[in-house]
CSV table of C-alpha atoms in Angstrom, one decimal:
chain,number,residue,atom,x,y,z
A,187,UNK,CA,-31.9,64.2,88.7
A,188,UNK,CA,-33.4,61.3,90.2
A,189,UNK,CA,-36.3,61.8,88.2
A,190,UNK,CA,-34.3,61.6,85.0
A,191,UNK,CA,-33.2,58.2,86.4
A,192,UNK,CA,-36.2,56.8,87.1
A,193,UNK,CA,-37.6,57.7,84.0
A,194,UNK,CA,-34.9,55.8,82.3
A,195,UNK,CA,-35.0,52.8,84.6
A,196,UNK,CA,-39.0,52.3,83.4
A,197,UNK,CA,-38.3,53.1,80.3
A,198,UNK,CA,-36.0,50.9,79.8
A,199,UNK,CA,-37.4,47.9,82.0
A,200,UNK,CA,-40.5,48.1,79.9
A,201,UNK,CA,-38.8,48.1,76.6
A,202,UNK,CA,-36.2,44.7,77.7
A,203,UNK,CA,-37.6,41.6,77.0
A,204,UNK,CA,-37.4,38.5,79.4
A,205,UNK,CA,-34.0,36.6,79.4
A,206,UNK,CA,-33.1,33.1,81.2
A,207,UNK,CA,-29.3,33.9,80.9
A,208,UNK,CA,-29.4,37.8,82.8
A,209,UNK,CA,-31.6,39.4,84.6
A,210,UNK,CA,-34.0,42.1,83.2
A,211,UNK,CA,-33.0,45.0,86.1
A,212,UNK,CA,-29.2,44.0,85.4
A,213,UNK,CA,-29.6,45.0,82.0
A,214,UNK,CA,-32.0,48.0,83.0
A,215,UNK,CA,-28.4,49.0,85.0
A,216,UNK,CA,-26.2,48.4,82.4
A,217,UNK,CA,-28.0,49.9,79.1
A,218,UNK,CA,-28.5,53.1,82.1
A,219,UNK,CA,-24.5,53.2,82.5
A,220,UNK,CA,-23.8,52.6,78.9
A,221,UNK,CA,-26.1,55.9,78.2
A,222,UNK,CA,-24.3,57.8,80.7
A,223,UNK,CA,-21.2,56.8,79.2
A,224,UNK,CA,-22.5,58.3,75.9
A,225,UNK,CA,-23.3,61.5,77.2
A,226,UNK,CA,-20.6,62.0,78.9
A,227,UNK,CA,-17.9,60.5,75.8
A,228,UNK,CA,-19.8,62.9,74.0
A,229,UNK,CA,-18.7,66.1,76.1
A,230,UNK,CA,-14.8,64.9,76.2
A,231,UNK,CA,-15.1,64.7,72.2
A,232,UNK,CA,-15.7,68.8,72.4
A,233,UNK,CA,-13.1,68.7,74.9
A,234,UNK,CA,-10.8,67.1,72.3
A,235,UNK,CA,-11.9,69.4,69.6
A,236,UNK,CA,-10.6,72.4,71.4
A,237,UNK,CA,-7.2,70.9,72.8
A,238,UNK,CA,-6.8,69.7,69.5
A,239,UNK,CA,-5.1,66.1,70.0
A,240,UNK,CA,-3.9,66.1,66.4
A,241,UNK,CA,-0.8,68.5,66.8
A,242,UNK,CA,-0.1,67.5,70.5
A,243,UNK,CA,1.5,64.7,68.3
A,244,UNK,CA,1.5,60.3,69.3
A,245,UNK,CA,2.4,60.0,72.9
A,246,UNK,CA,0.5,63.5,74.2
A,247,UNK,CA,-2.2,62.5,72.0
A,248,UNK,CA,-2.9,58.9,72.8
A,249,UNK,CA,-2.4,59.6,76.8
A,250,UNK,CA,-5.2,62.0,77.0
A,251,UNK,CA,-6.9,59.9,74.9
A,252,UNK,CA,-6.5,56.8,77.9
A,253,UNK,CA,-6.8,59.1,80.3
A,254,UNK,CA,-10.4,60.7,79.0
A,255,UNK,CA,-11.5,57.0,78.7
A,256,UNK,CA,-10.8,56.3,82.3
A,257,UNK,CA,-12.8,59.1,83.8
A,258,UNK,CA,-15.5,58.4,81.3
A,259,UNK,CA,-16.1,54.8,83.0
A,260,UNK,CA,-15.1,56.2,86.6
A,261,UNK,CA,-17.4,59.4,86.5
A,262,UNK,CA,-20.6,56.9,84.7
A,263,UNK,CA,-20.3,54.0,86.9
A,264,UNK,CA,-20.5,56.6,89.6
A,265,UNK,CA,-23.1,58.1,88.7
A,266,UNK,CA,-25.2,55.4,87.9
A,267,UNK,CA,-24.1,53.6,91.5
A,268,UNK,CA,-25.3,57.2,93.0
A,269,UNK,CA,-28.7,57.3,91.7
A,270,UNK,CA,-29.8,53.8,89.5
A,271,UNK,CA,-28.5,51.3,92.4
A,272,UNK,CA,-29.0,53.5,95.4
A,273,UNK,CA,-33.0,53.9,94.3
A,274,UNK,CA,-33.4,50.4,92.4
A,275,UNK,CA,-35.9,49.0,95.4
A,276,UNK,CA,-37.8,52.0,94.6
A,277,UNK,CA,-37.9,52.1,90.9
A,278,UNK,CA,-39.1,48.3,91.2
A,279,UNK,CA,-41.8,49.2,93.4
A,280,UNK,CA,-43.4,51.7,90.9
A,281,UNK,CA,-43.2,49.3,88.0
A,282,UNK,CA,-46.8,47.7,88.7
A,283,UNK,CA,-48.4,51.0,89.1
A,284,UNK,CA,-48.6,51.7,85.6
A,285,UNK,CA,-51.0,50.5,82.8
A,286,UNK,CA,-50.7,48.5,79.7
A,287,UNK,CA,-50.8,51.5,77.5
A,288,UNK,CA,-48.0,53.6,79.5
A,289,UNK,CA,-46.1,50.6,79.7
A,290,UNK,CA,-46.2,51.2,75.7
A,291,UNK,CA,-45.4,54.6,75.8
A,292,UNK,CA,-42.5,54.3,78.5
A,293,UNK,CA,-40.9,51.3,76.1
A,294,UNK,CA,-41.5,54.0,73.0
A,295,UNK,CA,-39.6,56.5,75.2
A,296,UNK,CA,-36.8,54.2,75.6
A,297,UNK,CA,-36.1,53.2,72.6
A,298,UNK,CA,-36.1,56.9,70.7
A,299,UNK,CA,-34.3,58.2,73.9
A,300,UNK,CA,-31.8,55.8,73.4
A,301,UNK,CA,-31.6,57.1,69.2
A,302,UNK,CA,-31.6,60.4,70.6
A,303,UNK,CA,-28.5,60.1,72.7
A,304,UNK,CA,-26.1,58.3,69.7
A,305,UNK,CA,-26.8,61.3,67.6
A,306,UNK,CA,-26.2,63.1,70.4
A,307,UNK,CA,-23.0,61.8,70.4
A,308,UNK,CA,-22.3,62.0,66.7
A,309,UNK,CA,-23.3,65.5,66.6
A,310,UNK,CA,-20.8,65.5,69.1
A,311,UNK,CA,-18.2,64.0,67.5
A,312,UNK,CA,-18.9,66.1,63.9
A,313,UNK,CA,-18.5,69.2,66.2
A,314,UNK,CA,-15.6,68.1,67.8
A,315,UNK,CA,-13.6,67.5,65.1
A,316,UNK,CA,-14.9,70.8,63.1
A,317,UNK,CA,-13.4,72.8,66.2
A,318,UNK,CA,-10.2,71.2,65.9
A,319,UNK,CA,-10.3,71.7,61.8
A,320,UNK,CA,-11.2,75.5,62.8
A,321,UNK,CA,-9.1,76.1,65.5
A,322,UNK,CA,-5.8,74.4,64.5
A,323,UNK,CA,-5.7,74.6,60.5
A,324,UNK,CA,-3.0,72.5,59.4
């Protein structure tokens, strides 16, 4: 797992671009987090889909909804404290070891890994709410 996370980390330090008003590894952190968040949104959809929050009518509905969202930040900010934070002084270290060309590639890697993971999600989402159309016809 911590592979996964460094992986990301270079990938996406190589693909930021230099900023006066935030730092580049704060952004690394936070575009890491956001990703996690994504993933992990993206398996509470299919969770939605089969307790299908339409007939559990407003109030039932709308509190699982709240609820989902708030284990969605807890469980990503906790991951990403767990493994991008704990291991930052080492991700940094490795940065200079690589060359100009797998800089390129790791930037490349970012940015369609980043594609990759929003239709992720919105396959997700599609499949989520075909479940519920399946399972729960009106």
């Amino acid at each position: 797992m911590e592979k996964i996370f460094h992986f990301f980390f270079v990938a996406f330090y190589f693909g930021m671009k230099r900023d006066k008003t935030f730092p580049k590894v704060g952004r690394v952190k936070h575009l890491i987090a956001f990703e996690l968040y994504q993933v992990i949104a993206s398996v509470f959809i299919i969770l939605w889909g089969f307790i299908g929050i339409k007939r559990l009518g407003m109030l039932y509905g709308w509190s699982i909804i709240a609820i989902s969202i708030v284990l969605i930040i807890y469980l990503g900010d906790l991951i990403c404290k767990h493994y991008v934070r704990k291991n930052e002084s080492k991700f940094l270290r490795t940065i200079n070891e690589y060359t100009i060309k797998q800089r390129k590639i790791y930037a490349i890697a970012g940015y369609f890994s980043c594609l990759v993971i929003f239709l992720f999600m919105m396959y997700c989402y599609i499949l989520g709410v075909g479940l519920e159309n399946y399972l729960y016809p009106d």
